[in-house]
Coordinates of C-alpha atoms and ligand atoms in Angstrom, one line a residue:
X1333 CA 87.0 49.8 184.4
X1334 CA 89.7 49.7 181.7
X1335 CA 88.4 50.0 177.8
X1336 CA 89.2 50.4 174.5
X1337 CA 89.9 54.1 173.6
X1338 CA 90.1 53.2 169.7
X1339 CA 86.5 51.7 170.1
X1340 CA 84.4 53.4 167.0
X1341 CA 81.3 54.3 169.4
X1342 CA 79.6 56.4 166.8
X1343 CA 80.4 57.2 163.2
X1344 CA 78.1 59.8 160.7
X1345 CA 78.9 59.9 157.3
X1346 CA 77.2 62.6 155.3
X1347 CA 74.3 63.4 157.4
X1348 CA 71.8 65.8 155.4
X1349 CA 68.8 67.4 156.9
X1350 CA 66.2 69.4 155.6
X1351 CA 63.0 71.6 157.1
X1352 CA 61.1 71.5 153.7
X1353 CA 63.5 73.0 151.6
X1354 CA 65.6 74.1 154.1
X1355 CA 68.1 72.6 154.0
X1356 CA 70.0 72.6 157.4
X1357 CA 72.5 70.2 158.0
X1358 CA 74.6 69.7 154.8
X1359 CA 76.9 66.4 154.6
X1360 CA 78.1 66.4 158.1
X1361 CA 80.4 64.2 159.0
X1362 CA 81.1 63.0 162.7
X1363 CA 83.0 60.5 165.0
X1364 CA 83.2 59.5 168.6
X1365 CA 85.4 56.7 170.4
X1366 CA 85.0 55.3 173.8
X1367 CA 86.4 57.6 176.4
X1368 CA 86.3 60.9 174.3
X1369 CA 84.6 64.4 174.7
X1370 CA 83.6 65.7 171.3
X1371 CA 82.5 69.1 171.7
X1372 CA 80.3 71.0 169.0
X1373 CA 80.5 74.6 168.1
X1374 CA 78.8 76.9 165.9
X1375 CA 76.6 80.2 165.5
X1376 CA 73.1 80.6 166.6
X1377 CA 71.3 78.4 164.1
X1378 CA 74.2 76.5 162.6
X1379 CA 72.7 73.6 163.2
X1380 CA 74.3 71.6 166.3
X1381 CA 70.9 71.0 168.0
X1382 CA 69.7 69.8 164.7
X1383 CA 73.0 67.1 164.2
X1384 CA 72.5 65.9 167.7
X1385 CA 68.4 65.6 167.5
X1386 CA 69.3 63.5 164.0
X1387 CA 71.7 61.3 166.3
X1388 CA 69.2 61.2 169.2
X1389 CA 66.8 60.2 166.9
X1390 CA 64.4 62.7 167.2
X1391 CA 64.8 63.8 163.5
X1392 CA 65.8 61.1 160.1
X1393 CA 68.1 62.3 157.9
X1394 CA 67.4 63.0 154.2
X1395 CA 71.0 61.3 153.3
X1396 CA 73.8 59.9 155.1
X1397 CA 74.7 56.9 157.4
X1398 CA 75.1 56.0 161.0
X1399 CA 77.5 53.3 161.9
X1400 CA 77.1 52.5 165.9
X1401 CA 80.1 50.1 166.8
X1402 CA 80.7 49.8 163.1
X1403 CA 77.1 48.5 162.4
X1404 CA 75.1 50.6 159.4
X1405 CA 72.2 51.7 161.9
X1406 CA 68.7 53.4 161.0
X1407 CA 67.1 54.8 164.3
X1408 CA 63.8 55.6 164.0
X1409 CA 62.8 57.2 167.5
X1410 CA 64.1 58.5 170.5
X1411 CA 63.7 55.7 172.5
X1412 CA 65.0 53.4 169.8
X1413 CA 68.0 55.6 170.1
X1414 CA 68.1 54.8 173.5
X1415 CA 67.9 51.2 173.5
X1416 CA 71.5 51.6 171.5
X1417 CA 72.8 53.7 174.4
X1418 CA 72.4 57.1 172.6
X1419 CA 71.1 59.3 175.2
X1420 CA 70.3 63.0 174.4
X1421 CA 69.3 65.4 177.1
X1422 CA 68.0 68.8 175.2
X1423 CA 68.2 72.3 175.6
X1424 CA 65.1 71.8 177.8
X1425 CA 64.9 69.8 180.4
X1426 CA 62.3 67.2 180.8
X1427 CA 61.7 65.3 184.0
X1428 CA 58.1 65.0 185.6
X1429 CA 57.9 67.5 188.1
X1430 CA 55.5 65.2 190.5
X1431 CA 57.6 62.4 190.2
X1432 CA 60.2 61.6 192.8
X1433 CA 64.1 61.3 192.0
X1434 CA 63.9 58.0 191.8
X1435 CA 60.8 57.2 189.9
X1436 CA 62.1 59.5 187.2
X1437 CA 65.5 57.9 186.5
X1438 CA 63.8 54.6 186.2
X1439 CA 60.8 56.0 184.3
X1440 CA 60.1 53.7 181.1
X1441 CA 62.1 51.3 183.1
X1442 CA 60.8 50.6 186.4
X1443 CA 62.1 47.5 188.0
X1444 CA 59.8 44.8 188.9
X1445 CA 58.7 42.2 191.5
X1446 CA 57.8 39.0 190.7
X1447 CA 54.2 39.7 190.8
X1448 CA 54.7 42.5 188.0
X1449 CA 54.3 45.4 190.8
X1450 CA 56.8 48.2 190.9
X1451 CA 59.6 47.3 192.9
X1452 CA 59.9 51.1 195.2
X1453 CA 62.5 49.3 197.3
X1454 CA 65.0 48.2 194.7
X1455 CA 64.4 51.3 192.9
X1456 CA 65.3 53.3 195.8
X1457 CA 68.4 51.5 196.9
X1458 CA 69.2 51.2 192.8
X1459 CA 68.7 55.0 192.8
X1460 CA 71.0 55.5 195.7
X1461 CA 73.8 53.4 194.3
X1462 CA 73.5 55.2 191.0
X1463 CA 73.4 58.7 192.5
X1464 CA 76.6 57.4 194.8
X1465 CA 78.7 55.8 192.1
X1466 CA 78.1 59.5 190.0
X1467 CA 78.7 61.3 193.5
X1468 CA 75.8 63.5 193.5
X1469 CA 74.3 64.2 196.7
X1470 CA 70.5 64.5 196.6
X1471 CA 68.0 62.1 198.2
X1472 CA 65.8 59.8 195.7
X1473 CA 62.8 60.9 196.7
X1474 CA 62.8 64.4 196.7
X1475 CA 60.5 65.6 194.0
X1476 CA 61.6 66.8 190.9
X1477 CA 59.9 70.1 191.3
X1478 CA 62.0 70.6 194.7
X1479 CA 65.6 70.0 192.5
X1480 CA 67.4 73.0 191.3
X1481 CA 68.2 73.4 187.5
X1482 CA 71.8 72.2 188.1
X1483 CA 70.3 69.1 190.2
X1484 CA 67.8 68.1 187.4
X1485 CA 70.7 68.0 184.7
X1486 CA 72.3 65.8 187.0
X1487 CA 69.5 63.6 187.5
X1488 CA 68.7 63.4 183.8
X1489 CA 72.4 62.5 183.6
X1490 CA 72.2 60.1 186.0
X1491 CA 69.2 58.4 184.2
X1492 CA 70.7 58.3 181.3
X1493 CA 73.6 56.0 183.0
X1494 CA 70.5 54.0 184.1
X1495 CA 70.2 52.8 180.7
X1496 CA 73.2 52.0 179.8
X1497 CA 74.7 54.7 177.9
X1498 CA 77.7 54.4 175.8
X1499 CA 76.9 57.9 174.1
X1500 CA 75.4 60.7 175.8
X1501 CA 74.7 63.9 174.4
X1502 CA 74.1 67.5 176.2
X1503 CA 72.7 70.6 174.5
X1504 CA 74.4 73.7 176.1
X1505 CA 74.5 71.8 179.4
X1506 CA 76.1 74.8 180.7
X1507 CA 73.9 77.4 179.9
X1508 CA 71.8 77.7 182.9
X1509 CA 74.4 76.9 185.2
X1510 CA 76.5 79.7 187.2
X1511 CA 80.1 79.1 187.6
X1512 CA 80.7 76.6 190.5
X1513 CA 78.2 74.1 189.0
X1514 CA 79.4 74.3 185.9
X1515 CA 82.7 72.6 188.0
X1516 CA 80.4 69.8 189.6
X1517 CA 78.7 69.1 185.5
X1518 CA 82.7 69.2 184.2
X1519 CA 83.7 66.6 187.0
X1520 CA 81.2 64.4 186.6
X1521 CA 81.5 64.2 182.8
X1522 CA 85.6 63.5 183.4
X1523 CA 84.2 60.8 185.4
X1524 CA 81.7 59.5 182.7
X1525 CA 84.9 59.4 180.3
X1526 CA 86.9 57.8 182.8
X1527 CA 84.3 54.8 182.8
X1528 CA 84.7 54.8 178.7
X1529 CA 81.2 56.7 177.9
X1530 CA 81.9 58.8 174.9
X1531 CA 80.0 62.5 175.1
X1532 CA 79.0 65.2 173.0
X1533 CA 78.9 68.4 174.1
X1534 CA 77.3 71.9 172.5
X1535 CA 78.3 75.3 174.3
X1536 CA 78.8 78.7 173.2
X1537 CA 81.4 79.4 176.0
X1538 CA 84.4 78.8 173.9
X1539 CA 86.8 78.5 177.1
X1540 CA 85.0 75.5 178.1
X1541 CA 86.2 73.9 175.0
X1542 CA 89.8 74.3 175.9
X1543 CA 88.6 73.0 179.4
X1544 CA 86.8 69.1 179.2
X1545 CA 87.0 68.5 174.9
X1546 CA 89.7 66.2 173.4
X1547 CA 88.0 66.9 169.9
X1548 CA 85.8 70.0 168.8
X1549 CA 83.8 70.1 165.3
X1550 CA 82.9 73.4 164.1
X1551 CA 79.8 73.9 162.1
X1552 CA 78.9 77.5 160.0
X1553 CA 75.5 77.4 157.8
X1554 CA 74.8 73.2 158.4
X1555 CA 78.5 72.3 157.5
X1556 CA 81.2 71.3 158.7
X1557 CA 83.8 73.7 158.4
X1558 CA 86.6 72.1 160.9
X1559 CA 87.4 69.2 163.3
X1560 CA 90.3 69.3 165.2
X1561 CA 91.4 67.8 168.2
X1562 CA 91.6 70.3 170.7
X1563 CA 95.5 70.3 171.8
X1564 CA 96.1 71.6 168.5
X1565 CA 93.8 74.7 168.3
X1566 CA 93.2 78.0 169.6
X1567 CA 90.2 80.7 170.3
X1568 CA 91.0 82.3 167.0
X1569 CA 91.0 78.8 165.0
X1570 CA 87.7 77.9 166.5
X1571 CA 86.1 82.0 165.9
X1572 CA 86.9 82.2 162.2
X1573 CA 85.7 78.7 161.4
X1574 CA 82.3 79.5 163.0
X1575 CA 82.0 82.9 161.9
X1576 CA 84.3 83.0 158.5
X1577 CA 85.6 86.4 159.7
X1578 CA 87.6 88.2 162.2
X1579 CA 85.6 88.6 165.5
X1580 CA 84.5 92.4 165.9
X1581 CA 85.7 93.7 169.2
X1582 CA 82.8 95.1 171.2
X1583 CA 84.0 98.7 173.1
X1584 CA 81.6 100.5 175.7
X1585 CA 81.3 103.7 174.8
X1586 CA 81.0 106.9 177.9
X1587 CA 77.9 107.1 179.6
X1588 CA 76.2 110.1 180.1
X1589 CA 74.2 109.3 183.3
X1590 CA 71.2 111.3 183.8
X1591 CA 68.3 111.7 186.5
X1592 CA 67.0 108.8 188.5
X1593 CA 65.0 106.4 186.5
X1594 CA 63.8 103.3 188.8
X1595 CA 64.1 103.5 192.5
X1596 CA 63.5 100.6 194.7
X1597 CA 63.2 101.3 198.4
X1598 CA 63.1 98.5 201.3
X1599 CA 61.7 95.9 198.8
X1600 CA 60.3 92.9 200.8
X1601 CA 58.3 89.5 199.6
X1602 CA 59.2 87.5 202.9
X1603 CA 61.1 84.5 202.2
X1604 CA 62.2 85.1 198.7
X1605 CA 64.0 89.2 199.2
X1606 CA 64.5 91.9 201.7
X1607 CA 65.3 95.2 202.2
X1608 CA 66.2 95.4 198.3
X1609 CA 67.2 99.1 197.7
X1610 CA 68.9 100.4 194.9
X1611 CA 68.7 103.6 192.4
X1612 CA 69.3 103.4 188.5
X1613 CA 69.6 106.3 186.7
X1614 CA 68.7 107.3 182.8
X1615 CA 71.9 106.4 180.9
X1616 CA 73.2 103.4 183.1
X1617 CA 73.6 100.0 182.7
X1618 CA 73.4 98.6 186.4
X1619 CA 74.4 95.0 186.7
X1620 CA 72.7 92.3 189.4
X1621 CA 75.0 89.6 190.1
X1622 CA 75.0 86.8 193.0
X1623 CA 74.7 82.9 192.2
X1624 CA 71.9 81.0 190.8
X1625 CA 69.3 81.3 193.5
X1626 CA 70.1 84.6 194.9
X1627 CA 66.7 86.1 194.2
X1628 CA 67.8 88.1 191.4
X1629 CA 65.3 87.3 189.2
X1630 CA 62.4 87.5 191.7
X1631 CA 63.4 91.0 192.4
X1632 CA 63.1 91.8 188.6
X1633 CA 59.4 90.4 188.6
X1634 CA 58.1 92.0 191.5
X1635 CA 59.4 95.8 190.2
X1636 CA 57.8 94.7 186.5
X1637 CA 54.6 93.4 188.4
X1638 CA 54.5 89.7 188.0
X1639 CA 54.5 89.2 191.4
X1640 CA 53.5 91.6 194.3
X1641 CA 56.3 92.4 196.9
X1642 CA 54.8 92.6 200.0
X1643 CA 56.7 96.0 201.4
X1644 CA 59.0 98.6 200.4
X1645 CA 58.5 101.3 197.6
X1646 CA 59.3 101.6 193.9
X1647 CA 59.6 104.6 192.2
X1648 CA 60.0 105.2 188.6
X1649 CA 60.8 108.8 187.2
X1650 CA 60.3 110.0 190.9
X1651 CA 56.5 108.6 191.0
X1652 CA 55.5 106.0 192.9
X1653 CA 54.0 103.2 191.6
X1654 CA 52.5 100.3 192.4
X1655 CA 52.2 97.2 189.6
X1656 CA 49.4 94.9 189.8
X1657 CA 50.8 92.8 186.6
X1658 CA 52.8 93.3 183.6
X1659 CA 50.9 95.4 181.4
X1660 CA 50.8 97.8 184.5
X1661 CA 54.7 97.9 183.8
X1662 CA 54.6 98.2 180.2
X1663 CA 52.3 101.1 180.1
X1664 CA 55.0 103.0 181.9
X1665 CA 57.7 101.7 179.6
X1666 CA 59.1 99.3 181.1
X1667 CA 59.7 96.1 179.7
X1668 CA 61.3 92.8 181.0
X1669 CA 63.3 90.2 178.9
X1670 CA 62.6 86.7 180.8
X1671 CA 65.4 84.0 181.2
X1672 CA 63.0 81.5 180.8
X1673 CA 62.2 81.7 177.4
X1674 CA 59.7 78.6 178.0
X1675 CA 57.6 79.8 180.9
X1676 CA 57.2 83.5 180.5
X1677 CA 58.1 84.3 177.3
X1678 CA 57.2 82.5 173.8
X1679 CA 53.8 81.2 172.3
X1680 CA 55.8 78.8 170.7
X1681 CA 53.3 77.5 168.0
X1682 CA 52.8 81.2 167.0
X1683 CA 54.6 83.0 164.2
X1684 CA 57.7 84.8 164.9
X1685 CA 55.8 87.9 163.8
X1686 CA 52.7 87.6 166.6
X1687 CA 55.4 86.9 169.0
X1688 CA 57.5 90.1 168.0
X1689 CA 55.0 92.5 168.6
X1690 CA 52.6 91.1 171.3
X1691 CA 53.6 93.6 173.8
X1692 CA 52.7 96.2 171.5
X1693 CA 49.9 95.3 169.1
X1694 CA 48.1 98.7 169.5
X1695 CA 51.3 100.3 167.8
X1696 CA 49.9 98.5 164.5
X1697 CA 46.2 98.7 165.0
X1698 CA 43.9 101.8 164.0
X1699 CA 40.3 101.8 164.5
X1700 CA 40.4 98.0 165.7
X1701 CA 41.9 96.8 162.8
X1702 CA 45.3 95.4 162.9
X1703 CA 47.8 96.9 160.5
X1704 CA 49.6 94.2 158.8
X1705 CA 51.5 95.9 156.7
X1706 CA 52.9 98.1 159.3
X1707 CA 53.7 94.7 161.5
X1708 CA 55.5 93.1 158.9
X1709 CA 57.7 96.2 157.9
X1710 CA 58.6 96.8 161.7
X1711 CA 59.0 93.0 162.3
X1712 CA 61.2 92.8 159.1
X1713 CA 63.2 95.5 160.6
X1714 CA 63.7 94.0 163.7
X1715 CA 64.4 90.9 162.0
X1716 CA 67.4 92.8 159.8
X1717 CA 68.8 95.0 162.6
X1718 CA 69.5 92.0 165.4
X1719 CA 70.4 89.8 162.8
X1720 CA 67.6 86.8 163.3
X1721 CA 68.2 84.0 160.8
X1722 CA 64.7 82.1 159.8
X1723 CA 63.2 80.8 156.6
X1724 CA 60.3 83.7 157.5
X1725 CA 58.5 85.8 159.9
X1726 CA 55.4 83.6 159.4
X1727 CA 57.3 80.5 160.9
X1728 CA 56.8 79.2 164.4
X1729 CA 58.6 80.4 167.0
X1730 CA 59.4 76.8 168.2
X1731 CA 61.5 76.1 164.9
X1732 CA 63.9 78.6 165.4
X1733 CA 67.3 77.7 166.8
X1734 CA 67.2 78.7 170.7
X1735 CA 69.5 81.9 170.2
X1736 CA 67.6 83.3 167.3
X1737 CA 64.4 83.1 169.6
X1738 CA 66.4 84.7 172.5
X1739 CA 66.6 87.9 170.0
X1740 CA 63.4 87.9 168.9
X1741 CA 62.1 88.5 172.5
X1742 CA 64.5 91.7 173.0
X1743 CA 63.1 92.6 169.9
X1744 CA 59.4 92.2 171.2
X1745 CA 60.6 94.1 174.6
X1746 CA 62.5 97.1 172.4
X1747 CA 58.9 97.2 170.2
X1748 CA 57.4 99.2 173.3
X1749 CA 60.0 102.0 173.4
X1750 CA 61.3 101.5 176.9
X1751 CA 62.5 104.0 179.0
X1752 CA 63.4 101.1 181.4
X1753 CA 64.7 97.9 180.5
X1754 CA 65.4 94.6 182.4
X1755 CA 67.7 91.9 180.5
X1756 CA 67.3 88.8 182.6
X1757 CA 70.4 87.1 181.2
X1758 CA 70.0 88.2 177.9
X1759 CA 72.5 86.3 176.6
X1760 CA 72.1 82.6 177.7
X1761 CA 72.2 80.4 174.9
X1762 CA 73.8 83.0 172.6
X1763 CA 77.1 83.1 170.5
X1764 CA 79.3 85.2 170.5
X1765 CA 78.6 86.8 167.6
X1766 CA 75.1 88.0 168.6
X1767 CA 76.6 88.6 172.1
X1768 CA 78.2 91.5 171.2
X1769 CA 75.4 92.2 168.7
X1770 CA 73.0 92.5 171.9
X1771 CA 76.1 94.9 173.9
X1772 CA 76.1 97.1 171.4
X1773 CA 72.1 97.2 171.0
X1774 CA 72.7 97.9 175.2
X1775 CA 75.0 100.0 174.6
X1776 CA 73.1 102.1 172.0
X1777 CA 70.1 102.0 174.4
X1778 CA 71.7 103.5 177.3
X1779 CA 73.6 106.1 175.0
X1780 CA 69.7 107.5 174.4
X1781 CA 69.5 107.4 177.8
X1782 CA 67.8 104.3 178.9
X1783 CA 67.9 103.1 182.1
X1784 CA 69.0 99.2 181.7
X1785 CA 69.1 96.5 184.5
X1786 CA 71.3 93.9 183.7
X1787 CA 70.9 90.5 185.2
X1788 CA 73.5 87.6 184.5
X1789 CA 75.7 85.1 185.5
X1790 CA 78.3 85.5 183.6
X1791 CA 80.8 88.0 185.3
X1792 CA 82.4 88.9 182.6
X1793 CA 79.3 90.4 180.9
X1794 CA 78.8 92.4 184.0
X1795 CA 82.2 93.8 184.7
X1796 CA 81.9 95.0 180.9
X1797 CA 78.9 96.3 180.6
X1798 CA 77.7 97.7 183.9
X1799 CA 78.2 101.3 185.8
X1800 CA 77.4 99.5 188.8
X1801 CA 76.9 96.3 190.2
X1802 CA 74.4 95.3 193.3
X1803 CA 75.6 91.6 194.2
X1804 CA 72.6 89.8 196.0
X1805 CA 72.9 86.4 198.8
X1806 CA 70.2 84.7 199.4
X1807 CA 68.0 87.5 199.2
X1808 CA 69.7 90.4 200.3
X1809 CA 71.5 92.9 199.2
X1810 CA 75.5 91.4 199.7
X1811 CA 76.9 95.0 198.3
X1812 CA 76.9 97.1 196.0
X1813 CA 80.2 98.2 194.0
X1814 CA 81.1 100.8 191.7
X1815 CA 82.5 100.5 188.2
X1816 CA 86.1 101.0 190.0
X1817 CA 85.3 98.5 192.6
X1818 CA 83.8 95.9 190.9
X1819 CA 86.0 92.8 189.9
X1820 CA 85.6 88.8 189.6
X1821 CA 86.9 88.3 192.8
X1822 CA 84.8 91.3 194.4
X1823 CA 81.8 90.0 192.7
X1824 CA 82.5 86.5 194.1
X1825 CA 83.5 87.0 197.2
X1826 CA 79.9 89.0 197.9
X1827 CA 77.9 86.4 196.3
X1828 CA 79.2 83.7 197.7
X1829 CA 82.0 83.6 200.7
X1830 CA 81.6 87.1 202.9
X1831 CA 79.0 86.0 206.1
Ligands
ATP2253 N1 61.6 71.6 163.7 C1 62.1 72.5 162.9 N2 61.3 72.9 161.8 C2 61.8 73.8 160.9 N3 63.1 74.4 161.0 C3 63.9 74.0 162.0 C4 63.4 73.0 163.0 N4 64.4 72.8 163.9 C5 65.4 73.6 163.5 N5 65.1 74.3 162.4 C6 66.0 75.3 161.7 O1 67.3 74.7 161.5 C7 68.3 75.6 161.7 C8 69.3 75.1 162.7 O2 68.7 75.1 164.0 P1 69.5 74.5 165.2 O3 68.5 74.5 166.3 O4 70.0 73.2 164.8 O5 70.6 75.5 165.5 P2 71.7 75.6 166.7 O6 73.1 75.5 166.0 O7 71.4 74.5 167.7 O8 71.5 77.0 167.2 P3 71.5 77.6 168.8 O9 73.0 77.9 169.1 O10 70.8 79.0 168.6 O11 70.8 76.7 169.6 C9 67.6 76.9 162.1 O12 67.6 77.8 161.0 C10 66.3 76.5 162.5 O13 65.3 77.5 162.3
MG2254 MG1 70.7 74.7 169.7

């Protein structure tokens, strides 16, 4: 389908936003034409999320003007939004677990029969014709609950297509995706452009930038502080416009590594893991790898008690234990930050400060009584040492920007003085900044001899920071490499090719 590549699709002119008197986004300019990948870049809490809710509608700006297809345009909801084509699909995703493929791309817009009943037959062989023309293989009516994380992006994708798109927007798309399905998102937007759809994009993984963007705009504090099209720019341009300063290398320092720490023996919950065995000692960081799916996160919960393996022994400091539920784990010290910040971690109408120190109220309570004043200065310290920007400690979790509420919850796990630590990739969602804010907090951690598990996708982050690294496959133990050993294509080849 040929189109116009100089067609206008979106212009902002000044967009200002405000939280009370916080003032967020601060004369923000923006532009996107008809076959064009604009990507968006910026610290935690610069304000891209922000920028993109204001063009999703979502949020109305204080000041500033919209111009779709060269018309001055107020939206004034979400779904007006998307009855101009401007499709958003947030951080979180959002389909209805119970509802089939089908029924939830052609939610809000079911088609008809002449009597006024839901056509299911047209909106099945719609569905499939959709699903075909985007080349994603999944059947419309599997249930949404059934669809992997990568699957439901690509099925809010897909609905967003359903309505006609010309814009769509994706908050860190990439985020929860491992490598290969980051390749399967990236084709499918190439052929999205290809049709003439012009897309926004946020990620903190800069190389993606270089990868799928034609055009990058670079926010620091709410403004802008560079556009560029991509051809013409480089890491560093894009690092000192976000960050205003020369990046500060991160270095692992020498581990002294001491005793065993956590031992896990023959770990078994049929179906999910088996035969999971694997020492880590005081001092070491060791790494979990293997793809989305591999069970590395259900290992994590059943050693910190949130669910109940059915065999096989865990030891920690030499004593076996057995963990009926979390607090069981965080009486012996050891404390697990989620991946899901949404399920198992925030209260997200709380304050940042009740969620800071949940795990460890009694630490600020004496005879019943809970010690504000000891809260607040540990929770200001907290809030000063892993560098948290929000208007207060008394706000809701929910307003902060999605990395800044990553590190308050390895703030709330370091409040119980672990001895063991599981990072359940810790830094999803985080720039790079506060990434290698959060290596050196690991770092420091396992130089006072701290026994730290590290899951994540990102290989990278595990070749650097781990002594070891145990690569799972569906559920088993693939192999497990030394430092020495240990490579991206080592890593890989475990996780996914060997057997
Ligand atoms: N609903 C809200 N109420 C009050 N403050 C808000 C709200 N939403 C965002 N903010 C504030 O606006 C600022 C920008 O947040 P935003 O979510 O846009 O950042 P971001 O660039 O998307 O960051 P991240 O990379 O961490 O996702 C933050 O200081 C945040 O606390
Ligand atoms: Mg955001």
């Amino acid at each position: 389908m040929p189109f116009d590549r100089d067609r206008l699709l979106l212009e902002a002119q000044g967009l200002t936003k405000a939280f009370d008197r916080n003032v967020v986004l601060k004369d923000v300019d923006l532009t996107l034409h008809a076959g064009e990948v604009h990507a968006i870049v910026g610290e935690n809490g610069a304000g891209k999320s922000t920028l993109i809710k204001t063009l999703g509608g979502v949020h109305r700006p204080e000041a500033g003007k919209l111009l779709l297809d060269g018309q001055d345009t107020v939206l004034r909801s979400p779904a007006d939004a998307i009855g101009r084509g401007i499709v958003v699909i947030h951080q979180e995703l959002s389909l209805a677990p119970h509802l089939s493929v089908a029924e939830n791309i052609f939610l809000g817009h079911f088609p008809r029969t002449r009597l006024g009943f839901v056509d299911r037959r047209r909106m099945r062989s719609e569905t499939r014709s959709l699903l075909q023309r985007l080349n994603i293989d999944i059947d419309p009516q599997t249930l949404a609950v059934d669809l992997s994380i990568a699957q439901q992006q690509m099925i809010e994708i897909a609905k967003a297509i359903s309505f006609n798109a010309k814009v769509l927007i994706l908050d860190e798309p990439t985020a929860v995706l491992d490598e290969s399905m980051v390749d399967t998102l990236f084709d499918l937007i190439a052929k999205l452009k290809a049709e003439g759809l012009g897309i926004i994009f946020i990620s903190h993984h800069l190389e993606e930038i270089f990868r799928i963007a034609d055009t990058v705009t670079v926010l620091r504090d709410g403004k802008l502080t560079g556009v560029s099209a991509v051809a013409d720019i480089d890491q560093n341009w894009l690092v000192s416009k976000m960050i205003g300063r020369d990046f500060p290398e991160f270095s692992a320092g020498m581990r002294k590594i001491g005793e065993p720490a956590l031992e896990v023996k023959g770990l078994t919950l049929p179906g999910v893991f088996e035969d999971i065995t694997f020492t880590a000692h005081k001092g070491e960081i060791v790494g979990l790898a293997g793809l989305v799916g591999a069970g590395r996160t259900e290992v994590a919960q059943a050693i910190c008690g949130v669910t109940q393996p059915s065999s096989g022994e865990i030891r920690i400091f030499g004593r076996k234990v057995r963990l009926r539920n979390p607090k069981a784990a965080t009486r012996l010290a050891m404390a697990y930050v989620s991946e899901d910040r949404k399920a198992l971690g925030l209260l997200p109408n709380r304050p940042v400060r009740e969620n800071a120190t949940i795990s460890k109220l009694s630490r600020f309570r004496r005879f019943g009584f809970l010690r504000l004043g000891k809260e607040r200065a540990y929770v200001g310290e907290m809030i000063r040492k892993l560098d948290i920007r929000l208007a207060g400690m008394n706000v809701e979790i929910r307003t902060l920007s999605g990395g800044n509420q990553q590190k308050v919850l390895i703030g709330r796990a370091l409040a119980i003085d672990p001895r063991i630590l599981i990072f359940d990739e810790p830094t999803r969602g985080v720039d790079i900044g506060a990434k290698s804010e959060i290596y050196a907090i690991m770092e420091e951690l396992v130089s006072k001899g701290i026994c730290v598990i590290l899951i994540s996708s990102e290989l990278e982050e595990i070749l650097r920071l781990s002594d070891k690294v145990v690569v799972l496959r569906r559920g088993r133990i693939a192999t497990t490499l030394s430092r020495d050993e240990a490579s991206e294509s080592t890593i890989m080849h475990a996780a996914a090719l060997a057997g």
